[in-house]
CSV table of C-alpha atoms and ligand atoms in Angstrom, one decimal:
chain,number,residue,atom,x,y,z
A,1,MET,CA,6.1,-18.8,13.6
A,2,ASN,CA,2.4,-19.1,15.5
A,3,ALA,CA,-0.5,-20.8,14.1
A,4,ARG,CA,-4.7,-18.5,13.5
A,5,PRO,CA,-7.1,-20.9,14.4
A,6,MET,CA,-9.8,-20.7,11.9
A,7,SER,CA,-12.8,-22.0,12.6
A,8,ALA,CA,-15.1,-24.7,9.4
A,9,ASP,CA,-17.8,-22.7,9.5
A,10,THR,CA,-17.9,-19.1,8.9
A,11,SER,CA,-19.4,-19.2,5.7
A,12,ILE,CA,-18.0,-16.0,3.2
A,13,PRO,CA,-20.2,-13.9,1.2
A,14,GLU,CA,-19.6,-12.8,-2.5
A,15,ARG,CA,-18.9,-9.5,-1.5
A,16,TRP,CA,-19.1,-6.9,1.1
A,17,PRO,CA,-20.5,-3.8,-1.0
A,18,THR,CA,-19.2,-0.6,0.7
A,19,ARG,CA,-19.2,3.0,-1.0
A,20,LEU,CA,-15.3,1.9,-2.6
A,21,THR,CA,-15.6,-1.6,-3.3
A,22,GLU,CA,-19.3,0.0,-5.6
A,23,LEU,CA,-16.8,3.0,-6.5
A,24,LEU,CA,-14.2,0.5,-8.4
A,25,GLY,CA,-16.4,-2.3,-9.4
A,26,ILE,CA,-14.8,-4.7,-6.6
A,27,ARG,CA,-16.1,-7.8,-4.7
A,28,TRP,CA,-14.1,-6.9,-1.0
A,29,PRO,CA,-13.1,-4.1,0.5
A,30,MET,CA,-9.6,-4.6,0.1
A,31,LEU,CA,-7.1,-2.9,-1.9
A,32,LEU,CA,-3.2,-3.7,-2.6
A,33,GLY,CA,-1.4,0.2,-2.3
A,34,GLY,CA,1.3,0.7,-4.8
A,35,MET,CA,4.8,-0.8,-3.6
A,36,MET,CA,7.8,1.2,-5.0
A,37,TRP,CA,10.3,-2.1,-7.2
A,38,LEU,CA,7.5,-4.4,-6.2
A,39,SER,CA,3.4,-3.5,-7.7
A,40,ASP,CA,4.1,-5.0,-10.5
A,41,ALA,CA,1.8,-7.1,-12.9
A,42,ARG,CA,2.3,-9.7,-11.6
A,43,LEU,CA,1.4,-9.4,-7.9
A,44,VAL,CA,-1.4,-6.5,-8.7
A,45,ALA,CA,-3.4,-8.8,-11.1
A,46,ALA,CA,-2.9,-11.4,-8.3
A,47,MET,CA,-5.0,-8.8,-5.7
A,48,VAL,CA,-7.8,-7.9,-8.9
A,49,ARG,CA,-8.4,-11.9,-9.5
A,50,ALA,CA,-8.3,-11.9,-5.7
A,51,GLY,CA,-11.6,-9.5,-5.6
A,52,GLY,CA,-9.1,-6.7,-4.5
A,53,MET,CA,-8.4,-3.5,-6.1
A,54,GLY,CA,-4.2,-3.4,-7.1
A,55,PHE,CA,-1.7,-0.4,-8.1
A,56,LEU,CA,1.3,-0.9,-10.4
A,57,THR,CA,3.9,2.0,-9.2
A,58,ALA,CA,4.2,4.4,-12.7
A,59,ARG,CA,7.8,5.0,-10.3
A,60,SER,CA,9.1,0.8,-10.7
A,61,SER,CA,9.2,0.7,-14.1
A,62,ARG,CA,12.7,2.8,-16.2
A,63,THR,CA,11.5,3.7,-19.2
A,64,ASP,CA,7.9,5.4,-20.8
A,65,GLY,CA,7.2,2.1,-23.0
A,66,ASP,CA,8.4,-0.5,-20.4
A,67,PHE,CA,6.0,1.2,-18.6
A,68,ARG,CA,3.2,0.5,-21.3
A,69,GLN,CA,4.7,-3.0,-21.6
A,70,ALA,CA,4.1,-3.6,-17.9
A,71,LEU,CA,0.3,-1.6,-18.7
A,72,HIS,CA,-0.1,-4.5,-21.4
A,73,GLU,CA,1.0,-7.4,-19.0
A,74,CYS,CA,-1.5,-6.5,-15.9
A,75,ARG,CA,-4.3,-6.0,-18.5
A,76,HIS,CA,-4.1,-10.1,-19.9
A,77,LEU,CA,-3.3,-10.9,-16.5
A,78,SER,CA,-5.9,-9.7,-14.8
A,79,GLY,CA,-8.4,-10.9,-17.2
A,80,GLU,CA,-9.2,-7.1,-18.9
A,81,GLN,CA,-10.6,-5.8,-15.2
A,82,PRO,CA,-10.5,-3.3,-14.3
A,83,PHE,CA,-7.0,-2.5,-12.7
A,84,GLY,CA,-5.1,0.3,-10.1
A,85,VAL,CA,-1.4,2.6,-11.3
A,86,ASN,CA,-0.5,4.0,-8.6
A,87,LEU,CA,1.8,7.9,-8.9
A,88,THR,CA,3.4,8.8,-6.1
A,89,LEU,CA,4.7,12.8,-5.8
A,90,SER,CA,7.8,12.9,-4.3
A,91,ARG,CA,8.8,15.5,-2.4
A,92,ARG,CA,11.8,15.9,-3.0
A,93,GLY,CA,10.1,17.3,-6.4
A,94,SER,CA,12.7,14.8,-8.2
A,95,GLY,CA,10.7,12.6,-11.2
A,96,ASN,CA,7.5,14.6,-10.4
A,97,ASP,CA,7.7,15.1,-14.8
A,98,ALA,CA,7.8,12.0,-15.7
A,99,MET,CA,4.2,11.2,-13.8
A,100,THR,CA,2.5,13.1,-15.7
A,101,THR,CA,3.9,11.1,-19.0
A,102,ARG,CA,3.1,8.6,-17.1
A,103,LEU,CA,-1.3,9.4,-16.5
A,104,LYS,CA,-1.2,9.4,-20.4
A,105,ILE,CA,-0.2,6.7,-21.6
A,106,ALA,CA,-1.9,4.5,-18.7
A,107,LEU,CA,-4.9,6.9,-20.0
A,108,GLN,CA,-4.4,5.8,-23.1
A,109,GLU,CA,-3.8,2.1,-22.1
A,110,GLY,CA,-7.3,2.4,-20.2
A,111,VAL,CA,-6.9,2.3,-17.1
A,112,ARG,CA,-9.6,5.5,-15.1
A,113,VAL,CA,-8.2,4.2,-11.7
A,114,PHE,CA,-5.1,5.5,-9.9
A,115,GLU,CA,-3.9,6.3,-6.2
A,116,THR,CA,-2.2,9.3,-5.5
A,117,ALA,CA,0.2,9.7,-3.3
A,118,GLY,CA,3.2,12.6,-2.0
A,119,LEU,CA,2.2,15.6,-3.0
A,120,PRO,CA,-1.1,16.6,-3.9
A,121,PRO,CA,-2.0,15.9,-7.7
A,122,THR,CA,-3.2,19.6,-8.1
A,123,GLU,CA,-1.3,19.4,-12.3
A,124,LEU,CA,-2.8,15.8,-12.6
A,125,MET,CA,-6.0,16.5,-11.5
A,126,PRO,CA,-7.1,18.0,-15.1
A,127,HIS,CA,-6.3,15.0,-17.1
A,128,PHE,CA,-8.1,12.6,-14.2
A,129,ARG,CA,-11.0,14.8,-14.5
A,130,GLU,CA,-10.9,14.7,-18.4
A,131,ALA,CA,-10.4,11.1,-18.2
A,132,GLY,CA,-13.3,10.4,-16.0
A,133,ALA,CA,-11.2,8.8,-14.5
A,134,ILE,CA,-11.1,7.9,-10.6
A,135,VAL,CA,-8.5,9.0,-7.9
A,136,ILE,CA,-7.6,7.8,-4.8
A,137,HIS,CA,-5.4,10.5,-2.9
A,138,LYS,CA,-3.2,8.9,-0.3
A,139,CYS,CA,-2.4,10.7,2.5
A,140,ALA,CA,-1.7,11.0,6.3
A,141,HIS,CA,-3.3,13.7,7.8
A,142,VAL,CA,-6.7,14.3,8.0
A,143,ARG,CA,-6.4,18.2,6.9
A,144,HIS,CA,-4.6,17.2,4.3
A,145,ALA,CA,-7.8,14.2,3.0
A,146,LEU,CA,-10.1,17.2,3.6
A,147,SER,CA,-8.0,19.5,1.1
A,148,ALA,CA,-8.0,16.4,-1.7
A,149,GLN,CA,-11.6,16.2,-0.8
A,150,ALA,CA,-12.0,20.3,-1.4
A,151,MET,CA,-9.7,19.4,-4.6
A,152,GLY,CA,-12.2,17.2,-6.0
A,153,VAL,CA,-10.5,13.4,-5.3
A,154,ASN,CA,-12.8,10.8,-6.0
A,155,ALA,CA,-12.0,9.5,-2.4
A,156,VAL,CA,-8.7,9.4,0.4
A,157,THR,CA,-7.1,7.0,2.1
A,158,LEU,CA,-5.3,7.7,5.3
A,159,VAL,CA,-3.0,6.7,6.1
A,160,GLY,CA,-1.2,6.4,10.0
A,161,MET,CA,2.4,6.1,11.6
A,162,GLU,CA,2.3,2.6,11.1
A,163,GLU,CA,2.6,2.3,7.8
A,164,GLY,CA,5.0,1.0,5.9
A,165,GLY,CA,7.1,3.2,3.5
A,166,HIS,CA,6.7,7.0,3.8
A,167,PRO,CA,3.8,8.3,7.1
A,168,GLY,CA,4.2,11.7,6.4
A,169,SER,CA,5.5,13.5,9.8
A,170,ASN,CA,2.0,12.5,10.9
A,171,GLN,CA,2.2,10.8,14.9
A,172,LEU,CA,-1.5,9.3,15.2
A,173,PRO,CA,-1.8,5.5,14.2
A,174,THR,CA,-4.1,4.6,11.8
A,175,PHE,CA,-7.0,4.2,14.0
A,176,LEU,CA,-7.2,7.3,15.5
A,177,ASN,CA,-6.8,9.7,11.8
A,178,GLY,CA,-9.6,7.3,11.0
A,179,ALA,CA,-12.4,7.5,13.5
A,180,LEU,CA,-11.3,11.6,13.8
A,181,ALA,CA,-11.5,12.2,9.6
A,182,LEU,CA,-14.2,10.9,9.4
A,183,GLU,CA,-16.1,12.9,12.1
A,184,GLN,CA,-15.3,15.4,8.8
A,185,LEU,CA,-14.8,13.6,5.2
A,186,ARG,CA,-17.4,13.0,2.5
A,187,ILE,CA,-16.0,11.2,0.0
A,188,PRO,CA,-15.4,7.6,0.8
A,189,LEU,CA,-12.3,6.8,3.7
A,190,ALA,CA,-9.9,4.6,3.2
A,191,LEU,CA,-7.8,3.7,5.9
A,192,GLY,CA,-4.4,2.1,5.9
A,193,GLY,CA,-0.9,1.3,8.0
A,194,GLY,CA,-0.1,-1.6,10.5
A,195,ILE,CA,-3.6,-3.5,9.4
A,196,GLY,CA,-2.7,-7.4,8.0
A,197,HIS,CA,-5.3,-9.3,9.4
A,198,GLY,CA,-9.3,-9.9,8.8
A,199,ARG,CA,-10.3,-8.7,12.8
A,200,GLN,CA,-8.7,-5.5,11.6
A,201,ILE,CA,-10.4,-4.7,8.5
A,202,ALA,CA,-13.8,-5.9,10.6
A,203,ALA,CA,-13.1,-2.7,13.1
A,204,ALA,CA,-12.3,-0.2,10.4
A,205,LEU,CA,-15.1,-1.6,8.1
A,206,ALA,CA,-17.7,-1.0,11.6
A,207,LEU,CA,-15.2,2.8,12.5
A,208,GLY,CA,-17.2,3.7,9.3
A,209,ALA,CA,-14.0,3.2,6.7
A,210,ASP,CA,-14.8,2.0,3.7
A,211,ALA,CA,-11.8,0.2,2.3
A,212,VAL,CA,-8.4,-0.8,3.9
A,213,VAL,CA,-5.2,-0.7,2.0
A,214,MET,CA,-2.1,-2.8,3.2
A,215,GLY,CA,1.6,-3.3,2.4
A,216,SER,CA,3.7,-5.0,3.9
A,217,VAL,CA,1.2,-8.4,5.2
A,218,PHE,CA,2.2,-8.8,0.6
A,219,THR,CA,5.4,-8.8,0.6
A,220,SER,CA,6.0,-12.3,1.1
A,221,ALA,CA,3.1,-13.7,-1.1
A,222,LEU,CA,4.8,-16.1,-3.4
A,223,GLU,CA,3.6,-12.6,-6.7
A,224,THR,CA,5.9,-10.4,-4.8
A,225,PRO,CA,8.7,-10.0,-7.6
A,226,ALA,CA,11.9,-10.3,-5.3
A,227,HIS,CA,14.4,-13.0,-4.2
A,228,ASP,CA,13.8,-16.0,-2.3
A,229,ALA,CA,16.4,-14.9,0.5
A,230,TYR,CA,14.4,-11.3,1.1
A,231,LYS,CA,11.2,-13.6,1.7
A,232,GLN,CA,11.9,-15.8,3.9
A,233,ARG,CA,13.5,-11.9,5.9
A,234,VAL,CA,10.2,-10.5,5.8
A,235,VAL,CA,8.5,-13.6,7.8
A,236,ALA,CA,11.1,-14.4,10.1
A,237,THR,CA,10.5,-10.3,11.2
A,238,ASP,CA,7.9,-9.4,14.1
A,239,ALA,CA,5.5,-6.6,14.7
A,240,HIS,CA,8.8,-4.5,16.9
A,241,GLY,CA,11.8,-5.4,13.6
A,242,THR,CA,10.6,-1.9,11.7
A,243,ARG,CA,11.8,1.4,12.6
A,244,ALA,CA,11.0,4.7,11.2
A,245,VAL,CA,14.2,6.7,10.1
A,246,LEU,CA,14.8,10.7,8.3
A,247,GLY,CA,12.4,11.7,10.6
A,248,SER,CA,14.4,14.7,11.3
A,249,LEU,CA,14.4,15.2,7.0
A,250,GLY,CA,11.0,15.5,7.3
A,251,ASP,CA,10.9,12.3,5.6
A,252,THR,CA,9.6,9.8,8.2
A,253,TRP,CA,10.6,6.4,6.2
A,254,ARG,CA,10.0,3.1,7.6
A,255,VAL,CA,11.8,0.6,7.1
A,256,ILE,CA,13.2,-2.9,7.9
A,257,ASP,CA,15.3,-2.4,10.9
A,258,ASN,CA,18.3,-4.0,9.2
A,259,GLU,CA,22.0,-3.3,8.7
A,260,ASN,CA,21.4,-0.7,6.4
A,261,ALA,CA,18.8,0.9,8.2
A,262,ARG,CA,21.0,0.9,11.2
A,263,LYS,CA,23.9,3.0,9.4
A,264,VAL,CA,21.1,5.1,8.9
A,265,ALA,CA,20.0,5.8,12.2
A,266,ALA,CA,23.5,6.5,13.2
A,267,LEU,CA,24.0,8.9,11.0
A,268,GLU,CA,20.5,10.7,11.4
A,269,GLN,CA,22.0,10.4,15.2
A,270,ALA,CA,25.5,12.3,14.6
A,271,GLY,CA,23.3,15.0,12.8
A,272,ALA,CA,22.7,14.5,9.2
A,273,ARG,CA,20.7,16.0,7.5
A,274,THR,CA,20.5,16.4,3.5
A,275,HIS,CA,18.9,13.4,1.9
A,276,ALA,CA,22.4,13.8,-0.1
A,277,GLU,CA,24.6,12.8,3.4
A,278,PHE,CA,23.6,9.5,3.6
A,279,GLY,CA,24.3,8.6,-0.1
A,280,LEU,CA,23.7,5.0,-1.3
A,281,LEU,CA,22.1,3.8,1.9
A,282,ILE,CA,18.7,5.4,1.4
A,283,SER,CA,19.1,4.5,-2.8
A,284,GLY,CA,16.1,3.0,-4.1
A,285,GLU,CA,17.9,1.7,-7.0
A,286,ARG,CA,20.8,-0.5,-4.8
A,287,THR,CA,17.5,-1.3,-2.8
A,288,GLN,CA,16.5,-3.0,-5.6
A,289,ALA,CA,19.1,-4.3,-7.3
A,290,LEU,CA,20.6,-5.6,-4.2
A,291,ALA,CA,18.0,-6.6,-2.0
A,292,TYR,CA,15.0,-8.2,-3.6
A,293,GLN,CA,16.8,-9.2,-6.6
A,294,ALA,CA,19.9,-10.8,-6.1
A,295,GLY,CA,18.6,-11.5,-2.1
A,296,GLN,CA,20.8,-9.4,0.3
A,297,HIS,CA,18.7,-8.1,2.8
A,298,GLU,CA,20.2,-5.9,5.3
A,299,GLU,CA,21.4,-3.5,2.0
A,300,GLY,CA,19.1,-1.4,1.3
A,301,MET,CA,15.7,0.2,2.6
A,302,LEU,CA,13.9,-1.8,3.1
A,303,SER,CA,10.8,0.3,3.5
A,304,MET,CA,7.5,-2.4,5.3
A,305,GLY,CA,5.8,-2.1,8.5
A,306,PRO,CA,4.9,-3.4,11.8
A,307,ALA,CA,2.3,-5.6,9.6
A,308,VAL,CA,4.5,-7.2,8.5
A,309,ASP,CA,4.3,-9.9,11.6
A,310,PHE,CA,0.7,-11.4,9.8
A,311,ALA,CA,3.5,-11.7,7.0
A,312,ARG,CA,4.4,-15.4,8.4
A,313,ALA,CA,4.6,-17.9,5.0
A,314,VAL,CA,5.0,-17.5,1.4
A,315,GLU,CA,1.8,-17.9,-0.6
A,316,PRO,CA,-0.4,-16.5,-3.1
A,317,VAL,CA,-1.9,-13.7,-2.8
A,318,ALA,CA,-5.9,-15.1,-3.2
A,319,LYS,CA,-4.2,-17.7,0.0
A,320,ILE,CA,-3.7,-14.3,1.7
A,321,ILE,CA,-7.0,-12.7,1.2
A,322,GLN,CA,-8.9,-16.0,1.6
A,323,ARG,CA,-7.9,-15.6,4.9
A,324,LEU,CA,-8.1,-12.2,5.4
A,325,GLN,CA,-11.7,-13.0,4.7
A,326,LYS,CA,-12.5,-15.2,7.4
A,327,GLU,CA,-10.7,-13.2,9.6
A,328,CYS,CA,-13.2,-9.9,8.6
A,329,MET,CA,-16.0,-13.5,8.5
A,330,GLN,CA,-15.8,-13.7,12.1
A,331,ALA,CA,-15.0,-10.7,14.1
A,332,SER,CA,-17.7,-9.0,12.5
A,333,THR,CA,-20.2,-12.0,13.0
A,334,ARG,CA,-18.2,-12.0,16.7
A,335,PHE,CA,-19.3,-8.2,16.7
A,336,GLN,CA,-22.9,-8.2,15.5
A,337,ARG,CA,-23.8,-11.3,17.5
A,338,MET,CA,-22.8,-9.4,20.7
A,339,LEU,CA,-25.3,-7.1,19.8
A,340,VAL,CA,-28.4,-8.7,19.6
A,341,GLN,CA,-27.5,-10.5,22.9
B,401,LIG,C1,7.8,-1.7,0.3
B,401,LIG,C2,7.0,-1.5,0.4
B,401,LIG,C3,6.8,-0.6,-1.1
B,401,LIG,C4,5.8,1.2,-0.6
B,401,LIG,N1,6.1,1.4,-2.6
B,401,LIG,C5,5.4,2.9,-2.0
B,401,LIG,C6,5.1,3.4,-3.4
B,401,LIG,O1,6.1,3.7,-3.9
B,401,LIG,N2,3.8,5.0,-3.1
B,401,LIG,C7,3.4,4.8,-2.4
B,401,LIG,O2,2.9,5.4,-2.4
B,401,LIG,N3,3.2,4.2,-1.2
B,401,LIG,C8,4.4,3.0,-1.3
B,401,LIG,N4,3.4,2.1,0.1
B,401,LIG,C9,2.3,1.8,1.3
B,401,LIG,C10,1.9,1.6,0.2
B,401,LIG,O3,0.5,1.9,-0.8
B,401,LIG,C11,0.1,1.3,1.9
B,401,LIG,O4,0.4,2.6,1.5
B,401,LIG,C12,1.1,1.2,2.8
B,401,LIG,O5,1.7,-0.6,2.7
B,401,LIG,C13,0.4,0.8,3.9
B,401,LIG,O6,0.1,0.4,5.0
B,401,LIG,P1,1.4,-1.4,5.4
B,401,LIG,O7,2.5,-1.3,5.1
B,401,LIG,O8,1.8,-1.4,7.4
B,401,LIG,O9,0.1,-2.2,5.6
B,401,LIG,C14,5.6,0.7,0.5
B,401,LIG,C15,4.9,0.7,1.8
B,401,LIG,C16,6.0,-1.3,1.1
B,401,LIG,C17,5.9,-1.4,2.6
C-alpha cells in the first residue's frame, strides 16, 4: 500500500466550525453517512467520539426491539453525546412504513438528528417538526435538494455519482453538483461521494460546503461490524475497483466489482429489467450473511465507491479522523499561504 507522507508540525485546532457543526454540536465537519448493515452502535459511537457525526441505520435492525436496543447501546458507547439515525426510504416502496415506526422509537429514545435518503421525507416531516428534530436530507440532484429545502429540512447532503451505494440517476460528479447547488441553496450543505482524503475536505469547505459525508473510506474501520476477509478485500480495492449496476432499472447501485456484481452486470446486459430477475444476487440479507458476516467477499452487493482507495488499513475510526484532519489542515494551510503571497 502507498505510504502517505505527513508533516509533523501541522497543528490541528480543536474544532473547525461551520453552519453544520454548529447545528449538530460537533467539532469537525465530517459525517459518516448511514451504511446498511454496517452503521451499528459501535461504529456510530466511534465517529461521534472522534468529533464527527454518525447515523445508525434504522433498517439494519430486524425488529423494533433490536432497534431500541441498538439506540441504547449507541447512547452508552457515545458517552451520552448526540448521535444520528439514518432513515432510508426505498424507491421500491418496501419497508417504508416501518421507517415511521422507527422514527417514533428514535424520538422516544431522545434522538434528535436524522439523515433521510431515498424518497423525499414528506410523511416524516410532521414528526420531525413536532419533536424539534434536525433533519438532513440526502439526495443526488440539485433540484431535489431545492425541493427538500422548500419542504423545510434543516440541511441537505448532495452526493455525486461517485457515491458508494445508491447515487440515484444523477450522472454528475460530487464537486460539480456541489458548485451548482451552492448557487441556489440557502440551507447548510454537506457534500458526499468519492471523499476519503483530507485535501478533499478542505476543497469542499473552500467550495462553500458546510461538511462532507463519507462512507466507503470507513468500511475497513476496526469498529465496522464485518468479517476481516471483507475488510482485507476493501483494503486491496483501488479507485478502479467499483462499478455501477442496475442503472437501466432506474436503481443505480455502486458496488465493489466482485464476482456477484459481474453476474448482475451480465444479466443486465442480457436485458433483465426487473429486480425479481436478479433474485438472490441483489438480496441485502444474503450480502449480510455471506459477505459481511462470513467474509465471502465475492458474494453479495458490496456498496462501495472509489474513495475506497483511501481505505488502506484496518484501523480505528479515531485514527482515520486524525489522518483526515491533518490532511485537511495541510491543504488549507497551503491554500491560505498562496492567498497571502
Ligand atoms: C457499505 C455502504 C452502505 C451504504 N448504505 C446506505 C444506506 O443504507 N442508506 C443511505 O442513505 N446511504 C447508504 N450509503 C451511502 C453513505 O451513507 C454515504 O452517503 C456514501 O458512502 C458517501 O459516499 P462515499 O461512499 O463515496 O464516501 C452506503 C454506503 C456504503 C459504502
